[in-house]
Amino acid sequence: MIFGRSERGKPPVEPVTLKILVAGGFGVGKTTLVGAVSEIRPLRTEEFLTEAGRPVDDTSGVEGKHTTTVAMDFGRITLREDLVLYLFGTPGQERFWFMWDELSEGALGAVVLADTRRLEDCFAAVDYFERRAIPFVVGINCFEGAARHPVDAVRQALDLDDSVPLLLCDARDRESVKETLVGVVQHAIRYAADHRRTVTT
């Protein structure tokens, strides 16, 4: 690339930018996921857990976690020359949920991360996106030592519609996260097409 023009002399491609949310319960791996895939240094708004928050912060199952996201995580990944994703990780604790409405404005779709040891922690995120008709996929974060359950069993436990993709992912692994994000984009495209057909019929 020289002076903003491609090697073949064509003008550079202006990429389409899309916004994707990463949601789920406290300690499920949202910050890790954004950090694993972001091509820029992620913006993080983490603070240490305090004694004052102990009565409302449920750390059972994630006793080793000492920080929490209080506003958002932000990262960026280029999937193709003409497609850039902006990632916004939502805070997982209930007292910060007021941020979700702001973060979800203009979002193409979302990843709801789930930990099979604490599935109930992602119910709120699933309900949120269902109520607002925002397309989402559920990513089962494969923690070491966590029992592996059949995908159909997890779908049933979450009471997910058959149209919602349920994917296995490793929030620490860049390629695994990329596959999950591609799944969000593909699902959002199908979702929009189905919605258009419904409106026109």
PDB file of C-alpha atoms in Angstrom:
ATOM      1  CA  MET A   1       0.000   0.000   0.000  1.00  0.00           C
ATOM      2  CA  ILE A   2       1.474   3.383  -1.069  1.00  0.00           C
ATOM      3  CA  PHE A   3      -0.097   6.748  -0.247  1.00  0.00           C
ATOM      4  CA  GLY A   4      -3.397   5.118   0.615  1.00  0.00           C
ATOM      5  CA  ARG A   5      -3.773   3.223  -2.681  1.00  0.00           C
ATOM      6  CA  SER A   6      -3.679  -0.535  -3.153  1.00  0.00           C
ATOM      7  CA  GLU A   7      -0.886  -2.328  -5.004  1.00  0.00           C
ATOM      8  CA  ARG A   8      -3.088  -2.688  -8.096  1.00  0.00           C
ATOM      9  CA  GLY A   9      -3.748   1.050  -8.197  1.00  0.00           C
ATOM     10  CA  LYS A  10      -7.315   0.740  -6.954  1.00  0.00           C
ATOM     11  CA  PRO A  11      -8.611   2.933  -4.125  1.00  0.00           C
ATOM     12  CA  PRO A  12      -8.373   1.265  -0.714  1.00  0.00           C
ATOM     13  CA  VAL A  13     -11.443  -0.610   0.437  1.00  0.00           C
ATOM     14  CA  GLU A  14     -13.449   1.271   3.035  1.00  0.00           C
ATOM     15  CA  PRO A  15     -14.244  -1.422   5.606  1.00  0.00           C
ATOM     16  CA  VAL A  16     -17.701  -2.023   6.986  1.00  0.00           C
ATOM     17  CA  THR A  17     -17.595  -1.709  10.772  1.00  0.00           C
ATOM     18  CA  LEU A  18     -19.899  -3.793  12.926  1.00  0.00           C
ATOM     19  CA  LYS A  19     -20.549  -3.749  16.659  1.00  0.00           C
ATOM     20  CA  ILE A  20     -20.792  -6.983  18.643  1.00  0.00           C
ATOM     21  CA  LEU A  21     -21.483  -7.335  22.348  1.00  0.00           C
ATOM     22  CA  VAL A  22     -19.919  -9.938  24.606  1.00  0.00           C
ATOM     23  CA  ALA A  23     -22.197 -10.660  27.548  1.00  0.00           C
ATOM     24  CA  GLY A  24     -22.666 -13.206  30.301  1.00  0.00           C
ATOM     25  CA  GLY A  25     -22.315 -13.686  34.010  1.00  0.00           C
ATOM     26  CA  PHE A  26     -19.587 -12.532  36.368  1.00  0.00           C
ATOM     27  CA  GLY A  27     -16.282 -14.314  35.789  1.00  0.00           C
ATOM     28  CA  VAL A  28     -17.395 -16.163  32.645  1.00  0.00           C
ATOM     29  CA  GLY A  29     -14.491 -14.933  30.486  1.00  0.00           C
ATOM     30  CA  LYS A  30     -15.746 -11.818  28.672  1.00  0.00           C
ATOM     31  CA  THR A  31     -12.605  -9.759  29.312  1.00  0.00           C
ATOM     32  CA  THR A  32     -10.433 -12.742  28.370  1.00  0.00           C
ATOM     33  CA  LEU A  33     -12.323 -13.219  25.100  1.00  0.00           C
ATOM     34  CA  VAL A  34     -11.968  -9.590  24.035  1.00  0.00           C
ATOM     35  CA  GLY A  35      -8.272  -9.595  24.949  1.00  0.00           C
ATOM     36  CA  ALA A  36      -7.579 -12.853  23.118  1.00  0.00           C
ATOM     37  CA  VAL A  37      -8.793 -11.592  19.759  1.00  0.00           C
ATOM     38  CA  SER A  38      -8.357  -7.807  19.768  1.00  0.00           C
ATOM     39  CA  GLU A  39      -5.729  -6.471  17.360  1.00  0.00           C
ATOM     40  CA  ILE A  40      -5.387  -3.336  19.474  1.00  0.00           C
ATOM     41  CA  ARG A  41      -4.607  -3.109  23.145  1.00  0.00           C
ATOM     42  CA  PRO A  42      -8.057  -3.633  24.715  1.00  0.00           C
ATOM     43  CA  LEU A  43      -9.640  -0.862  26.719  1.00  0.00           C
ATOM     44  CA  ARG A  44     -10.561  -2.309  30.097  1.00  0.00           C
ATOM     45  CA  THR A  45     -12.466  -0.811  33.007  1.00  0.00           C
ATOM     46  CA  GLU A  46     -11.648  -3.354  35.686  1.00  0.00           C
ATOM     47  CA  GLU A  47     -11.589  -2.570  39.386  1.00  0.00           C
ATOM     48  CA  PHE A  48     -10.624  -4.715  42.347  1.00  0.00           C
ATOM     49  CA  LEU A  49     -13.407  -6.393  44.269  1.00  0.00           C
ATOM     50  CA  THR A  50     -13.862  -4.793  47.678  1.00  0.00           C
ATOM     51  CA  GLU A  51     -15.258  -5.773  51.040  1.00  0.00           C
ATOM     52  CA  ALA A  52     -18.115  -3.328  50.453  1.00  0.00           C
ATOM     53  CA  GLY A  53     -19.236  -5.347  47.440  1.00  0.00           C
ATOM     54  CA  ARG A  54     -18.936  -8.740  49.116  1.00  0.00           C
ATOM     55  CA  PRO A  55     -22.655  -8.986  50.058  1.00  0.00           C
ATOM     56  CA  VAL A  56     -23.738  -8.545  46.398  1.00  0.00           C
ATOM     57  CA  ASP A  57     -20.832 -10.117  44.501  1.00  0.00           C
ATOM     58  CA  ASP A  58     -21.341 -13.867  44.134  1.00  0.00           C
ATOM     59  CA  THR A  59     -17.848 -15.314  43.650  1.00  0.00           C
ATOM     60  CA  SER A  60     -18.816 -18.941  44.198  1.00  0.00           C
ATOM     61  CA  GLY A  61     -17.123 -20.976  41.493  1.00  0.00           C
ATOM     62  CA  VAL A  62     -14.745 -18.123  40.635  1.00  0.00           C
ATOM     63  CA  GLU A  63     -13.094 -17.622  44.019  1.00  0.00           C
ATOM     64  CA  GLY A  64      -9.775 -16.761  42.387  1.00  0.00           C
ATOM     65  CA  LYS A  65     -11.225 -13.717  40.602  1.00  0.00           C
ATOM     66  CA  HIS A  66     -10.236 -10.426  42.243  1.00  0.00           C
ATOM     67  CA  THR A  67     -11.372  -7.836  39.668  1.00  0.00           C
ATOM     68  CA  THR A  68     -14.601  -6.967  37.894  1.00  0.00           C
ATOM     69  CA  THR A  69     -15.566  -4.967  34.804  1.00  0.00           C
ATOM     70  CA  VAL A  70     -17.450  -1.851  35.918  1.00  0.00           C
ATOM     71  CA  ALA A  71     -18.240  -0.254  32.541  1.00  0.00           C
ATOM     72  CA  MET A  72     -17.052  -2.205  29.502  1.00  0.00           C
ATOM     73  CA  ASP A  73     -14.210  -3.884  27.664  1.00  0.00           C
ATOM     74  CA  PHE A  74     -13.451  -2.680  24.152  1.00  0.00           C
ATOM     75  CA  GLY A  75     -11.476  -4.326  21.364  1.00  0.00           C
ATOM     76  CA  ARG A  76     -11.228  -4.459  17.587  1.00  0.00           C
ATOM     77  CA  ILE A  77     -10.639  -7.263  15.094  1.00  0.00           C
ATOM     78  CA  THR A  78     -10.398  -7.205  11.298  1.00  0.00           C
ATOM     79  CA  LEU A  79     -12.026 -10.344   9.913  1.00  0.00           C
ATOM     80  CA  ARG A  80     -11.470  -9.355   6.276  1.00  0.00           C
ATOM     81  CA  GLU A  81     -10.087  -6.334   4.455  1.00  0.00           C
ATOM     82  CA  ASP A  82     -13.636  -5.004   4.176  1.00  0.00           C
ATOM     83  CA  LEU A  83     -15.023  -6.134   7.548  1.00  0.00           C
ATOM     84  CA  VAL A  84     -14.013  -4.843  10.981  1.00  0.00           C
ATOM     85  CA  LEU A  85     -15.672  -5.812  14.237  1.00  0.00           C
ATOM     86  CA  TYR A  86     -15.765  -3.621  17.329  1.00  0.00           C
ATOM     87  CA  LEU A  87     -16.207  -5.705  20.470  1.00  0.00           C
ATOM     88  CA  PHE A  88     -17.867  -4.388  23.603  1.00  0.00           C
ATOM     89  CA  GLY A  89     -17.729  -6.569  26.704  1.00  0.00           C
ATOM     90  CA  THR A  90     -20.609  -5.847  29.071  1.00  0.00           C
ATOM     91  CA  PRO A  91     -20.297  -5.830  32.857  1.00  0.00           C
ATOM     92  CA  GLY A  92     -21.493  -9.099  34.342  1.00  0.00           C
ATOM     93  CA  GLN A  93     -22.682  -7.992  37.766  1.00  0.00           C
ATOM     94  CA  GLU A  94     -26.279  -6.943  38.292  1.00  0.00           C
ATOM     95  CA  ARG A  95     -25.471  -3.546  39.780  1.00  0.00           C
ATOM     96  CA  PHE A  96     -23.783  -2.511  36.487  1.00  0.00           C
ATOM     97  CA  TRP A  97     -26.542  -3.715  34.156  1.00  0.00           C
ATOM     98  CA  PHE A  98     -27.740  -0.147  33.562  1.00  0.00           C
ATOM     99  CA  MET A  99     -24.811   0.080  31.100  1.00  0.00           C
ATOM    100  CA  TRP A 100     -26.288  -2.565  28.818  1.00  0.00           C
ATOM    101  CA  ASP A 101     -28.824  -0.293  27.090  1.00  0.00           C
ATOM    102  CA  GLU A 102     -26.093   2.148  26.080  1.00  0.00           C
ATOM    103  CA  LEU A 103     -23.723  -0.576  24.910  1.00  0.00           C
ATOM    104  CA  SER A 104     -26.369  -2.438  22.891  1.00  0.00           C
ATOM    105  CA  GLU A 105     -27.335   0.631  20.826  1.00  0.00           C
ATOM    106  CA  GLY A 106     -26.558  -0.151  17.189  1.00  0.00           C
ATOM    107  CA  ALA A 107     -25.204  -3.651  17.876  1.00  0.00           C
ATOM    108  CA  LEU A 108     -25.326  -6.191  15.063  1.00  0.00           C
ATOM    109  CA  GLY A 109     -25.505  -9.055  17.534  1.00  0.00           C
ATOM    110  CA  ALA A 110     -24.006 -10.590  20.634  1.00  0.00           C
ATOM    111  CA  VAL A 111     -22.145 -13.508  22.140  1.00  0.00           C
ATOM    112  CA  VAL A 112     -23.558 -14.752  25.431  1.00  0.00           C
ATOM    113  CA  LEU A 113     -20.750 -16.607  27.177  1.00  0.00           C
ATOM    114  CA  ALA A 114     -21.826 -19.486  29.394  1.00  0.00           C
ATOM    115  CA  ASP A 115     -20.024 -21.514  32.039  1.00  0.00           C
ATOM    116  CA  THR A 116     -21.639 -24.941  32.453  1.00  0.00           C
ATOM    117  CA  ARG A 117     -20.765 -24.824  36.164  1.00  0.00           C
ATOM    118  CA  ARG A 118     -22.894 -21.667  36.568  1.00  0.00           C
ATOM    119  CA  LEU A 119     -25.385 -21.745  33.722  1.00  0.00           C
ATOM    120  CA  GLU A 120     -27.923 -19.693  35.637  1.00  0.00           C
ATOM    121  CA  ASP A 121     -25.562 -16.704  35.480  1.00  0.00           C
ATOM    122  CA  CYS A 122     -26.215 -16.220  31.762  1.00  0.00           C
ATOM    123  CA  PHE A 123     -30.033 -16.298  32.002  1.00  0.00           C
ATOM    124  CA  ALA A 124     -30.213 -12.507  32.365  1.00  0.00           C
ATOM    125  CA  ALA A 125     -28.172 -11.926  29.177  1.00  0.00           C
ATOM    126  CA  VAL A 126     -30.241 -14.432  27.183  1.00  0.00           C
ATOM    127  CA  ASP A 127     -33.470 -12.776  28.375  1.00  0.00           C
ATOM    128  CA  TYR A 128     -32.114  -9.307  27.592  1.00  0.00           C
ATOM    129  CA  PHE A 129     -31.300 -10.055  23.945  1.00  0.00           C
ATOM    130  CA  GLU A 130     -34.478 -12.062  23.396  1.00  0.00           C
ATOM    131  CA  ARG A 131     -36.658  -9.196  24.684  1.00  0.00           C
ATOM    132  CA  ARG A 132     -34.890  -6.653  22.457  1.00  0.00           C
ATOM    133  CA  ALA A 133     -34.809  -8.897  19.382  1.00  0.00           C
ATOM    134  CA  ILE A 134     -31.011  -8.647  19.139  1.00  0.00           C
ATOM    135  CA  PRO A 135     -29.595 -11.773  17.452  1.00  0.00           C
ATOM    136  CA  PHE A 136     -27.162 -13.685  19.625  1.00  0.00           C
ATOM    137  CA  VAL A 137     -25.250 -16.926  19.879  1.00  0.00           C
ATOM    138  CA  VAL A 138     -24.403 -18.752  23.083  1.00  0.00           C
ATOM    139  CA  GLY A 139     -20.739 -19.650  23.472  1.00  0.00           C
ATOM    140  CA  ILE A 140     -19.996 -22.377  25.998  1.00  0.00           C
ATOM    141  CA  ASN A 141     -16.623 -21.364  27.409  1.00  0.00           C
ATOM    142  CA  CYS A 142     -14.668 -24.594  27.884  1.00  0.00           C
ATOM    143  CA  PHE A 143     -13.040 -24.113  31.275  1.00  0.00           C
ATOM    144  CA  GLU A 144     -10.437 -26.639  32.386  1.00  0.00           C
ATOM    145  CA  GLY A 145     -11.908 -29.083  34.852  1.00  0.00           C
ATOM    146  CA  ALA A 146     -15.508 -28.269  33.956  1.00  0.00           C
ATOM    147  CA  ALA A 147     -17.730 -31.192  33.038  1.00  0.00           C
ATOM    148  CA  ARG A 148     -18.525 -31.508  29.327  1.00  0.00           C
ATOM    149  CA  HIS A 149     -22.251 -31.680  28.603  1.00  0.00           C
ATOM    150  CA  PRO A 150     -24.013 -32.495  25.323  1.00  0.00           C
ATOM    151  CA  VAL A 151     -24.947 -29.354  23.414  1.00  0.00           C
ATOM    152  CA  ASP A 152     -28.602 -30.429  23.343  1.00  0.00           C
ATOM    153  CA  ALA A 153     -28.609 -30.741  27.136  1.00  0.00           C
ATOM    154  CA  VAL A 154     -27.231 -27.221  27.538  1.00  0.00           C
ATOM    155  CA  ARG A 155     -29.782 -25.891  25.029  1.00  0.00           C
ATOM    156  CA  GLN A 156     -32.575 -27.482  27.024  1.00  0.00           C
ATOM    157  CA  ALA A 157     -31.227 -26.159  30.334  1.00  0.00           C
ATOM    158  CA  LEU A 158     -31.125 -22.620  28.901  1.00  0.00           C
ATOM    159  CA  ASP A 159     -34.527 -23.049  27.206  1.00  0.00           C
ATOM    160  CA  LEU A 160     -33.028 -21.772  23.965  1.00  0.00           C
ATOM    161  CA  ASP A 161     -34.964 -21.567  20.738  1.00  0.00           C
ATOM    162  CA  ASP A 162     -33.694 -23.979  18.083  1.00  0.00           C
ATOM    163  CA  SER A 163     -32.739 -21.034  15.878  1.00  0.00           C
ATOM    164  CA  VAL A 164     -30.162 -19.727  18.378  1.00  0.00           C
ATOM    165  CA  PRO A 165     -26.684 -21.146  17.605  1.00  0.00           C
ATOM    166  CA  LEU A 166     -24.939 -22.807  20.536  1.00  0.00           C
ATOM    167  CA  LEU A 167     -21.172 -23.077  20.075  1.00  0.00           C
ATOM    168  CA  LEU A 168     -18.229 -24.477  22.010  1.00  0.00           C
ATOM    169  CA  CYS A 169     -15.422 -21.966  22.417  1.00  0.00           C
ATOM    170  CA  ASP A 170     -12.250 -21.260  24.356  1.00  0.00           C
ATOM    171  CA  ALA A 171     -12.156 -17.575  25.340  1.00  0.00           C
ATOM    172  CA  ARG A 172      -8.347 -17.760  25.619  1.00  0.00           C
ATOM    173  CA  ASP A 173      -7.807 -18.980  22.061  1.00  0.00           C
ATOM    174  CA  ARG A 174      -7.789 -16.432  19.226  1.00  0.00           C
ATOM    175  CA  GLU A 175      -8.904 -18.836  16.488  1.00  0.00           C
ATOM    176  CA  SER A 176     -11.702 -20.241  18.626  1.00  0.00           C
ATOM    177  CA  VAL A 177     -12.952 -16.734  19.409  1.00  0.00           C
ATOM    178  CA  LYS A 178     -12.767 -15.736  15.732  1.00  0.00           C
ATOM    179  CA  GLU A 179     -14.950 -18.718  14.798  1.00  0.00           C
ATOM    180  CA  THR A 180     -17.477 -17.666  17.431  1.00  0.00           C
ATOM    181  CA  LEU A 181     -17.561 -14.085  16.134  1.00  0.00           C
ATOM    182  CA  VAL A 182     -18.005 -15.312  12.557  1.00  0.00           C
ATOM    183  CA  GLY A 183     -20.916 -17.343  13.896  1.00  0.00           C
ATOM    184  CA  VAL A 184     -22.480 -14.162  15.305  1.00  0.00           C
ATOM    185  CA  VAL A 185     -22.178 -12.336  11.974  1.00  0.00           C
ATOM    186  CA  GLN A 186     -23.632 -15.262  10.020  1.00  0.00           C
ATOM    187  CA  HIS A 187     -26.512 -15.665  12.472  1.00  0.00           C
ATOM    188  CA  ALA A 188     -27.274 -11.918  12.398  1.00  0.00           C
ATOM    189  CA  ILE A 189     -27.425 -11.977   8.582  1.00  0.00           C
ATOM    190  CA  ARG A 190     -29.843 -14.931   8.638  1.00  0.00           C
ATOM    191  CA  TYR A 191     -31.873 -13.292  11.402  1.00  0.00           C
ATOM    192  CA  ALA A 192     -32.231 -10.057   9.400  1.00  0.00           C
ATOM    193  CA  ALA A 193     -33.222 -11.952   6.256  1.00  0.00           C
ATOM    194  CA  ASP A 194     -35.865 -13.966   8.140  1.00  0.00           C
ATOM    195  CA  HIS A 195     -37.216 -10.761   9.702  1.00  0.00           C
ATOM    196  CA  ARG A 196     -37.520  -9.086   6.274  1.00  0.00           C
ATOM    197  CA  ARG A 197     -39.401 -12.088   4.903  1.00  0.00           C
ATOM    198  CA  THR A 198     -41.759 -12.021   7.889  1.00  0.00           C
ATOM    199  CA  VAL A 199     -42.479  -8.313   7.422  1.00  0.00           C
ATOM    200  CA  THR A 200     -43.161  -8.602   3.684  1.00  0.00           C
ATOM    201  CA  THR A 201     -45.492 -11.599   3.921  1.00  0.00           C
TER     202      THR A 201
END
